[in-house]
Tab-separated table of C-alpha atoms in Angstrom:
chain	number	residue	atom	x	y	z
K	1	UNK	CA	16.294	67.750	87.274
K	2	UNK	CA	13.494	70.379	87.247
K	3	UNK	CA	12.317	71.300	83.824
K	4	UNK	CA	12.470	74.644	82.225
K	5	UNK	CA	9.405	76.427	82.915
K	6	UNK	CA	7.031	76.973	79.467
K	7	UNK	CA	5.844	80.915	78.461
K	8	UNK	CA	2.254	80.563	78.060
K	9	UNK	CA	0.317	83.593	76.679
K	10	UNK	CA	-3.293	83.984	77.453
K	11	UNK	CA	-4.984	86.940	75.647
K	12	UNK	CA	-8.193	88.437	77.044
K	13	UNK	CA	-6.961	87.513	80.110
K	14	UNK	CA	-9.130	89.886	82.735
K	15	UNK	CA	-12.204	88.462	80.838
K	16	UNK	CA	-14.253	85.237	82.060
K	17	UNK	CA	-12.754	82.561	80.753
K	18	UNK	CA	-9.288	83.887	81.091
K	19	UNK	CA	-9.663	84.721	84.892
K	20	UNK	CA	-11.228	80.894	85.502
K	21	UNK	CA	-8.514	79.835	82.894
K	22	UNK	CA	-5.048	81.365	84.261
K	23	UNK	CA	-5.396	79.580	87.543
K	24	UNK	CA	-5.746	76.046	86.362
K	25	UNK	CA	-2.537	76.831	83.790
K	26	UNK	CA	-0.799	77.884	87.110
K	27	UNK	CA	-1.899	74.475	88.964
K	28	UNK	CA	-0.694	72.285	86.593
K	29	UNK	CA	-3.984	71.352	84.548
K	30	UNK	CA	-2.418	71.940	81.214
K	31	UNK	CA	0.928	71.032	80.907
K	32	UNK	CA	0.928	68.683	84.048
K	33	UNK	CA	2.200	68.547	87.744
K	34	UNK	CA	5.894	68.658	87.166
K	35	UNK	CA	6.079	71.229	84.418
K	36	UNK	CA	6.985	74.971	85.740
K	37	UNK	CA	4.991	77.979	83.773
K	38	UNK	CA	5.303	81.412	83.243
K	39	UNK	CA	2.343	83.339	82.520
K	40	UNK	CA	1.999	85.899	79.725
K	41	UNK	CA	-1.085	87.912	80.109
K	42	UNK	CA	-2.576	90.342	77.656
K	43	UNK	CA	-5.633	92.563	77.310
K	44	UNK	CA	-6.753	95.825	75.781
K	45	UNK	CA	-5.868	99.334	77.526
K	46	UNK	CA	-9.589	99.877	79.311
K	47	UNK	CA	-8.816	96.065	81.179
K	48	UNK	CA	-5.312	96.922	82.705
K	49	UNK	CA	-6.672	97.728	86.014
K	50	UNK	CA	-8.358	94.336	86.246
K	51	UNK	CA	-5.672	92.451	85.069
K	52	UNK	CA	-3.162	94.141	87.426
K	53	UNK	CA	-6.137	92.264	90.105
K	54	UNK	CA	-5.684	89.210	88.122
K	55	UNK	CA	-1.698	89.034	88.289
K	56	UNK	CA	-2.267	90.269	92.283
K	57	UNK	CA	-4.480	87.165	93.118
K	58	UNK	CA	-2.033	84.527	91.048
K	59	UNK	CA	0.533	86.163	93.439
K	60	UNK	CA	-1.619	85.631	96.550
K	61	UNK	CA	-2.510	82.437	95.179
K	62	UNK	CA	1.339	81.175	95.810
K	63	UNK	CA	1.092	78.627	93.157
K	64	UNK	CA	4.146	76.606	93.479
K	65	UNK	CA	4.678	75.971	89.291
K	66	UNK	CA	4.366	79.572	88.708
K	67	UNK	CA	7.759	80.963	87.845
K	68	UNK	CA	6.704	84.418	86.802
K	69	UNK	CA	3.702	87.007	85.479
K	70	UNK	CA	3.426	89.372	82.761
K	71	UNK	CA	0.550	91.042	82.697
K	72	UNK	CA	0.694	93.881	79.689
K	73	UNK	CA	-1.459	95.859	77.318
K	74	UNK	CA	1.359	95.362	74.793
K	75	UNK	CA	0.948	93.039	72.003
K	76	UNK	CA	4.455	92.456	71.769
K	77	UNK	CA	5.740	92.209	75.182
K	78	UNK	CA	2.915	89.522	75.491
K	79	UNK	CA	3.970	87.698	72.677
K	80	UNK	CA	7.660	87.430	73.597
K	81	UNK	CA	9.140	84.330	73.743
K	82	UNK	CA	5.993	82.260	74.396
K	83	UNK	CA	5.731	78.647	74.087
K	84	UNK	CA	2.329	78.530	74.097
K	85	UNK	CA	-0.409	80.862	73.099
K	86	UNK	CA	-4.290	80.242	74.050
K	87	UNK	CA	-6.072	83.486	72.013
K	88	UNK	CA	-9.366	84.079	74.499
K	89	UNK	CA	-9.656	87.729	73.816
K	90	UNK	CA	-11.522	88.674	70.556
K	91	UNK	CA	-14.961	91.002	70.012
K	92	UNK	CA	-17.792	89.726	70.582
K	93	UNK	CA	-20.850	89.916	68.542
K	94	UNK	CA	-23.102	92.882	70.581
K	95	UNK	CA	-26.913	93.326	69.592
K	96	UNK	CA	-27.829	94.677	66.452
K	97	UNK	CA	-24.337	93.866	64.939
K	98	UNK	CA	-24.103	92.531	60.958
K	99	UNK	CA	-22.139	89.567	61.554
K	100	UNK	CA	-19.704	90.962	59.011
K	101	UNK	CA	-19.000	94.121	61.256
K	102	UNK	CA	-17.769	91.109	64.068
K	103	UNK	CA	-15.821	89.737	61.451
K	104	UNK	CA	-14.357	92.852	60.532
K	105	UNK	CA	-13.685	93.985	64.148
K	106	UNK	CA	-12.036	90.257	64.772
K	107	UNK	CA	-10.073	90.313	61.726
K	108	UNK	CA	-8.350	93.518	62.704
K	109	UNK	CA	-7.248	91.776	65.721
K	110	UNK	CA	-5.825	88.872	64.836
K	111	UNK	CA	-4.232	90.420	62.246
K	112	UNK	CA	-1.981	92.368	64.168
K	113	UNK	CA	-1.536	89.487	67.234
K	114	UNK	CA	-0.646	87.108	64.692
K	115	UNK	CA	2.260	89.688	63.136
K	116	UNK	CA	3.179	89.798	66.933
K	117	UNK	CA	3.367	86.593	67.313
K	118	UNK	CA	5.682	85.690	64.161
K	119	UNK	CA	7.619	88.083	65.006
K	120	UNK	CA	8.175	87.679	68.685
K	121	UNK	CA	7.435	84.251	69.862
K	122	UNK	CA	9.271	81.140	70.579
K	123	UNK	CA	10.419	78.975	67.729
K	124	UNK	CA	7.193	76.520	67.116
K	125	UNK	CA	4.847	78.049	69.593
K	126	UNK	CA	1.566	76.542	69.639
K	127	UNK	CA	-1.387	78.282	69.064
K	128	UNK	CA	-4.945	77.515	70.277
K	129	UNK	CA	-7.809	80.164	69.041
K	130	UNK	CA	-10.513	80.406	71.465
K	131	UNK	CA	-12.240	83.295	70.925
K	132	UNK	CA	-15.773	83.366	68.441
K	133	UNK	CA	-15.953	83.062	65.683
K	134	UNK	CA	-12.823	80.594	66.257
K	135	UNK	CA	-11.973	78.428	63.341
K	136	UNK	CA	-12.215	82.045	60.859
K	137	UNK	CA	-10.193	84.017	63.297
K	138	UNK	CA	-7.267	80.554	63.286
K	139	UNK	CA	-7.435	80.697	59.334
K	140	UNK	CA	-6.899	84.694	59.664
K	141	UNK	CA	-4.271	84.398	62.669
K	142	UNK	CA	-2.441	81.775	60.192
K	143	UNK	CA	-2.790	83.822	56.452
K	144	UNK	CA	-1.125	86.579	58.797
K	145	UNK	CA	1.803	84.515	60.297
K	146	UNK	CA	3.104	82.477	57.271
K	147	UNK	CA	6.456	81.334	59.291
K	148	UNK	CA	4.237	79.549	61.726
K	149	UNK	CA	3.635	76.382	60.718
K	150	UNK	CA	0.066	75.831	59.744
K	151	UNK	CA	0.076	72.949	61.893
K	152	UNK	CA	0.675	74.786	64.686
K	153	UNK	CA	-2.419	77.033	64.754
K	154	UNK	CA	-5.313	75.732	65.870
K	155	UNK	CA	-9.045	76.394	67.325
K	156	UNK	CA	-11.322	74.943	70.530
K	157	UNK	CA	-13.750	72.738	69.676
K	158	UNK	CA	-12.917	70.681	72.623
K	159	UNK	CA	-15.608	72.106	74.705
K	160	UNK	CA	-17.932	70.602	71.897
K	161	UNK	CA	-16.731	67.417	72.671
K	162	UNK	CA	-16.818	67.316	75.896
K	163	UNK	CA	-20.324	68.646	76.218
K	164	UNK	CA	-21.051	65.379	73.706
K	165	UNK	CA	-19.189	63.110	76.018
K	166	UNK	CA	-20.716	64.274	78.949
K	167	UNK	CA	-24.614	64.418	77.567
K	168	UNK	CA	-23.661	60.949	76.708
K	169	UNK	CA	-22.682	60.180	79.973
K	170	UNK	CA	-26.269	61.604	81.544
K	171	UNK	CA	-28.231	59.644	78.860
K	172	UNK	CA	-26.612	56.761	79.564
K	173	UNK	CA	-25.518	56.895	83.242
K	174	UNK	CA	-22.227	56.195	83.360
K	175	UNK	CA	-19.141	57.900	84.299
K	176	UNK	CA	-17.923	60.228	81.721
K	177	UNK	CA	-14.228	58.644	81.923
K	178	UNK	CA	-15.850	55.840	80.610
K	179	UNK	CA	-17.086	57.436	77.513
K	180	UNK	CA	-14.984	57.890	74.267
K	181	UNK	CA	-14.592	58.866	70.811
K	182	UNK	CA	-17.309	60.933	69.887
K	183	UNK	CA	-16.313	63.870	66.855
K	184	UNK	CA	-17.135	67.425	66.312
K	185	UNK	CA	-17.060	67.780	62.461
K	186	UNK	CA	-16.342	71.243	60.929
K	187	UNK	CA	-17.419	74.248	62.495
K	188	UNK	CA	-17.371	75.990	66.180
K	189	UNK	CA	-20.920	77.370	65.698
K	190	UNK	CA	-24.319	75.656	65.439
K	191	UNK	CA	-23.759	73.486	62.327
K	192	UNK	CA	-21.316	71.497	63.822
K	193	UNK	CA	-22.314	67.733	63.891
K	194	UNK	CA	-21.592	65.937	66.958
K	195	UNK	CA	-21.057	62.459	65.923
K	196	UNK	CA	-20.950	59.368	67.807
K	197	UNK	CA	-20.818	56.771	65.131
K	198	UNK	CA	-18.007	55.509	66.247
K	199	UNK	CA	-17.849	56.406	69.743
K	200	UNK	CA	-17.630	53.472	72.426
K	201	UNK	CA	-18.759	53.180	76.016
K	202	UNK	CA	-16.344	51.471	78.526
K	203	UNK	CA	-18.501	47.985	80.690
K	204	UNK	CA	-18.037	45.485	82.758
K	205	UNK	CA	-17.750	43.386	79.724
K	206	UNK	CA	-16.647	45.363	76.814
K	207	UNK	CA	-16.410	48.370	74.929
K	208	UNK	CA	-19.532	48.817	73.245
K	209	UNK	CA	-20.987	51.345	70.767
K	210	UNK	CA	-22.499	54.050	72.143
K	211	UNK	CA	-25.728	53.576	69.609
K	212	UNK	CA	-26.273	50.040	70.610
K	213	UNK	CA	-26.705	51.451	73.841
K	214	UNK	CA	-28.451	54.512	73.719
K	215	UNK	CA	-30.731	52.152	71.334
K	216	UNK	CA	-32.783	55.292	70.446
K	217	UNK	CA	-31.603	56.818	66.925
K	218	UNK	CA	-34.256	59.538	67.227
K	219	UNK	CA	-32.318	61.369	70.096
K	220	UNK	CA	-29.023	60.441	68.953
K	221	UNK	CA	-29.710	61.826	65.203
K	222	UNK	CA	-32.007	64.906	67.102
K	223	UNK	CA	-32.046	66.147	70.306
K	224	UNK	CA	-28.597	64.808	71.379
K	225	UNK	CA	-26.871	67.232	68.370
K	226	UNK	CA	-29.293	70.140	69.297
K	227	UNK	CA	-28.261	70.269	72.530
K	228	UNK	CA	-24.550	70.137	71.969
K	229	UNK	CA	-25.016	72.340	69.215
K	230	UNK	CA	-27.099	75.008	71.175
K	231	UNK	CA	-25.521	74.449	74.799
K	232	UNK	CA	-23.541	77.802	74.820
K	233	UNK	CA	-26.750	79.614	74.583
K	234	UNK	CA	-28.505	77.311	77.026
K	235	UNK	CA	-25.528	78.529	79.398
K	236	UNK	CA	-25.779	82.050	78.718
K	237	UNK	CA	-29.552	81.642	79.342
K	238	UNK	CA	-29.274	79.958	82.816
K	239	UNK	CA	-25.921	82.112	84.034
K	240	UNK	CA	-26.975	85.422	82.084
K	241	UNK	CA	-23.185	85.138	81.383
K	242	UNK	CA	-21.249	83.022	79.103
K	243	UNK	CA	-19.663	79.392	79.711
K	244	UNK	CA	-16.122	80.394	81.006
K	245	UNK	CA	-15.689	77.453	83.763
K	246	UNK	CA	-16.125	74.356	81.109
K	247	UNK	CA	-14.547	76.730	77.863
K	248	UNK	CA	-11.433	77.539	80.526
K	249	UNK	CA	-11.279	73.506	81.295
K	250	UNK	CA	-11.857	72.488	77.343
K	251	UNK	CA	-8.816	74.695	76.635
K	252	UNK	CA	-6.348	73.207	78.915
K	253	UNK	CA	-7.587	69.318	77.957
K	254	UNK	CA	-6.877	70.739	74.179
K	255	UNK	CA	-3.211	71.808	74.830
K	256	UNK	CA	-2.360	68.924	77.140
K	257	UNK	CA	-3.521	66.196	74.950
K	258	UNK	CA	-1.547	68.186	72.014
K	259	UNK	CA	1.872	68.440	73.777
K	260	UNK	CA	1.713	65.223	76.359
K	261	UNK	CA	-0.424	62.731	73.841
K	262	UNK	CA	-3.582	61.109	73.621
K	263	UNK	CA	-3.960	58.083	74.976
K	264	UNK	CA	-3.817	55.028	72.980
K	265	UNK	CA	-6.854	53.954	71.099
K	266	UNK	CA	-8.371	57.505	72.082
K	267	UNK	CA	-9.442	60.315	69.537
K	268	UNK	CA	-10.034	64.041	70.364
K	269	UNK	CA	-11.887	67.030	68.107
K	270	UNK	CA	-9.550	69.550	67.504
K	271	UNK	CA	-10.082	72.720	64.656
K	272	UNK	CA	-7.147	72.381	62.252
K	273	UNK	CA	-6.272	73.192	58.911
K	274	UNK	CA	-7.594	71.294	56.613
K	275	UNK	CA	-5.983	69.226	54.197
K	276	UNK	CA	-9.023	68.076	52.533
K	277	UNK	CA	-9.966	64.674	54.575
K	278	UNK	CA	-13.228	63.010	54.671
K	279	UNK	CA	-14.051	65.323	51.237
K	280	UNK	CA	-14.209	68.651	53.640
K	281	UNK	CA	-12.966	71.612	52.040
K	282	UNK	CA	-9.437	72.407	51.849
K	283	UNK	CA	-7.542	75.610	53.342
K	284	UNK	CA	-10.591	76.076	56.207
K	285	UNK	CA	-9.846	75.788	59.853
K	286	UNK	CA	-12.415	72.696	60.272
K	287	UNK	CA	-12.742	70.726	63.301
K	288	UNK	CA	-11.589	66.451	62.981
K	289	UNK	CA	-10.838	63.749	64.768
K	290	UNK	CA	-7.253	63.519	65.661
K	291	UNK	CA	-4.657	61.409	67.911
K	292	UNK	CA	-1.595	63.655	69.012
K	293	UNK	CA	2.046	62.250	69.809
K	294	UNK	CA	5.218	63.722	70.422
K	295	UNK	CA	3.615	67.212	70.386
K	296	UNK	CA	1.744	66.891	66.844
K	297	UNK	CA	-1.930	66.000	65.698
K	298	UNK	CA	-3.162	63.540	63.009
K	299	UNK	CA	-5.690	63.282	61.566
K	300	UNK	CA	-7.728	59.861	62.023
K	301	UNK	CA	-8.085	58.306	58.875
K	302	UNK	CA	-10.373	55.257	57.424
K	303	UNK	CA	-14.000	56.127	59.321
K	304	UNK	CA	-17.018	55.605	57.674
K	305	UNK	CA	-18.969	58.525	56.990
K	306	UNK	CA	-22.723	57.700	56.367
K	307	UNK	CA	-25.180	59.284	54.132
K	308	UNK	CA	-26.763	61.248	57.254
K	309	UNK	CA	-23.355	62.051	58.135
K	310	UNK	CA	-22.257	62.819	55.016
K	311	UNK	CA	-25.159	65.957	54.562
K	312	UNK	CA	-24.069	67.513	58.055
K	313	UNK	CA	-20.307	67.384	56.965
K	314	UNK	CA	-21.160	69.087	54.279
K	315	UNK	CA	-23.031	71.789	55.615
K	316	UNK	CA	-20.694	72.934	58.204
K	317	UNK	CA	-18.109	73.198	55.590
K	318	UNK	CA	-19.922	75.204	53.407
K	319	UNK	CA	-20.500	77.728	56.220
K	320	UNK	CA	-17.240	77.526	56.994
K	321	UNK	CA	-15.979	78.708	53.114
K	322	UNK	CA	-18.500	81.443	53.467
K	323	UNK	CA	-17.281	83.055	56.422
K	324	UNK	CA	-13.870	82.575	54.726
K	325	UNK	CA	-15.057	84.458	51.836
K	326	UNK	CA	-16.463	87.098	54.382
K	327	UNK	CA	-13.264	87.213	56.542
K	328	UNK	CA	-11.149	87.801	53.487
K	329	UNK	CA	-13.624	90.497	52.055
K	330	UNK	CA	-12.853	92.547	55.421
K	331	UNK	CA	-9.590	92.593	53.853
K	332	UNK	CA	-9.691	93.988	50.871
């Protein structure tokens, strides 16, 4: 019996990631080869004619899960009845900007798409926050739809991880399938700590720790987290454009491991709200290890946080409670 196709909104959809992004929802890559999709696709008045060339190449695309295309400037014929919504579109942070004018512009925003989608969409939609600064504009998107569960909102820091699987993969040589369980602790900016403590490497043999490995601390405790930390800018460096292709990719792995599972024994990073584990703050959008099953996420409980560990946890929260305290002085 063929399933009932899922409403999946992508904001900011004429944008980079959301034109590399809306094809691989339309394939399959999110939700999975059997599972029909309509998409929902929003952007601001000065986009339309681009994403009227968006919706005309998904057409010419003839993908066969593809059930249907709205492509609107209206916040609320967008938000209608989705499913699933992946928030790409937000403003970015232009030269010369305080980074409390961003805040102020993004807070605006997801103000009013979060009323829209409280209002309008599906009974326990899902709701991934791409767009920078991510975890700040989840909390806001949240504070502003109290009906939605808090467990339902959520932000990307999937891309994190898999830029830590797959530098782990280089240094090592080894396929990146066969690499697992690294973390992204706290923040979608550059104070997140990529861990791999606890993260394992699939041999011949055994699983073994990445760290016995790697046998080189230095790089693992410096270099290793400075390049996952910094890659986005090392991408915008080389492409003179941002990373869309691997952020577009990161996005689906997030929502299919949330609604079909992770598999067992595997963790991923996801930013959700915060219930205090591992001593991070409470009532933040902070990023954690978590298994998923039967479309929720838990937290993984029980790991050992060292004292190196410990400091870097701590300082991506604290960043995190400040740009709370900035996001909610926008308010006022």
């Amino acid at each position: 019996m063929a399933k009932e196709p899922v409403r999946v909104l992508v904001s900011g959809a004429a944008g980079q990631i959301g034109y590399a992004l809306v094809p691989m929802i339309a394939r399959g890559v999110m939700l999975g080869a059997d599972q029909p999709v309509i998409l929902h696709m929003l952007d601001i008045p000065p986009a339309a004619e681009a994403l009227n060339g968006v919706k005309m190449e998904l057409v010419d695309a003839a993908f066969p899960l593809l059930k249907g295309v709205v492509a609107t400037t209206d916040v609320v014929e967008a938000c209608t009845g989705v499913n699933i919504a992946v928030m790409v579109g937000g403003f970015p942070r232009k030269e010369g900007m305080e980074r409390k004018d961003v805040m102020s512009k993004n807070v605006s925003i997801y103000k009013s798409q979060a009323s829209a989608l409280e209002q309008h969409a599906a009974p326990n939609c899902k709701v991934l926050v791409v767009a920078n600064p991510a975890n700040t504009n989840a909390l806001i998107l949240k504070e502003f739809a109290p009906s939605i569960p808090a467990k339902n909102i959520t932000c990307l820091t999937r891309l994190d991880h898999n830029r830590a699987l797959g530098q782990i993969s280089e240094k090592l040589n080894v396929q990146v399938s066969d690499v697992k369980n690294v973390i992204i602790w706290g923040n979608h900016s550059s104070t997140q700590y990529p861990d791999v403590n606890h993260a394992t490497v699939k041999t011949p043999s055994a699983e073994k720790p990445v760290r016995e490995l790697v046998k080189d601390d230095a790089w693992l405790n410096g270099e290793f987290i400075t390049t996952v930390q910094q890659r986005g800018a090392a991408i915008i460096k080389a492409r003179k454009l941002s990373s869309a292709l691997s952020a577009a990719s990161a996005a689906c792995d997030h929502i299919r491991d949330w609604v079909l599972g992770t598999p067992e024994g595997t963790w991923v990073s996801m930013g959700v709200y915060s219930d205090g584990s591992y001593n991070a703050p409470a009532g933040v959008i902070y990023s954690f290890p978590v298994t998923c099953r039967n479309g929720e996420w838990t937290i993984v409980q029980g790991l050992v946080i060292d004292e190196f560990s410990r400091k870097k946890l701590d300082l991506t929260g604290a960043e995190l409670t400040k740009e709370k305290e900035l996001a909610y002085s926008c308010l006022s």
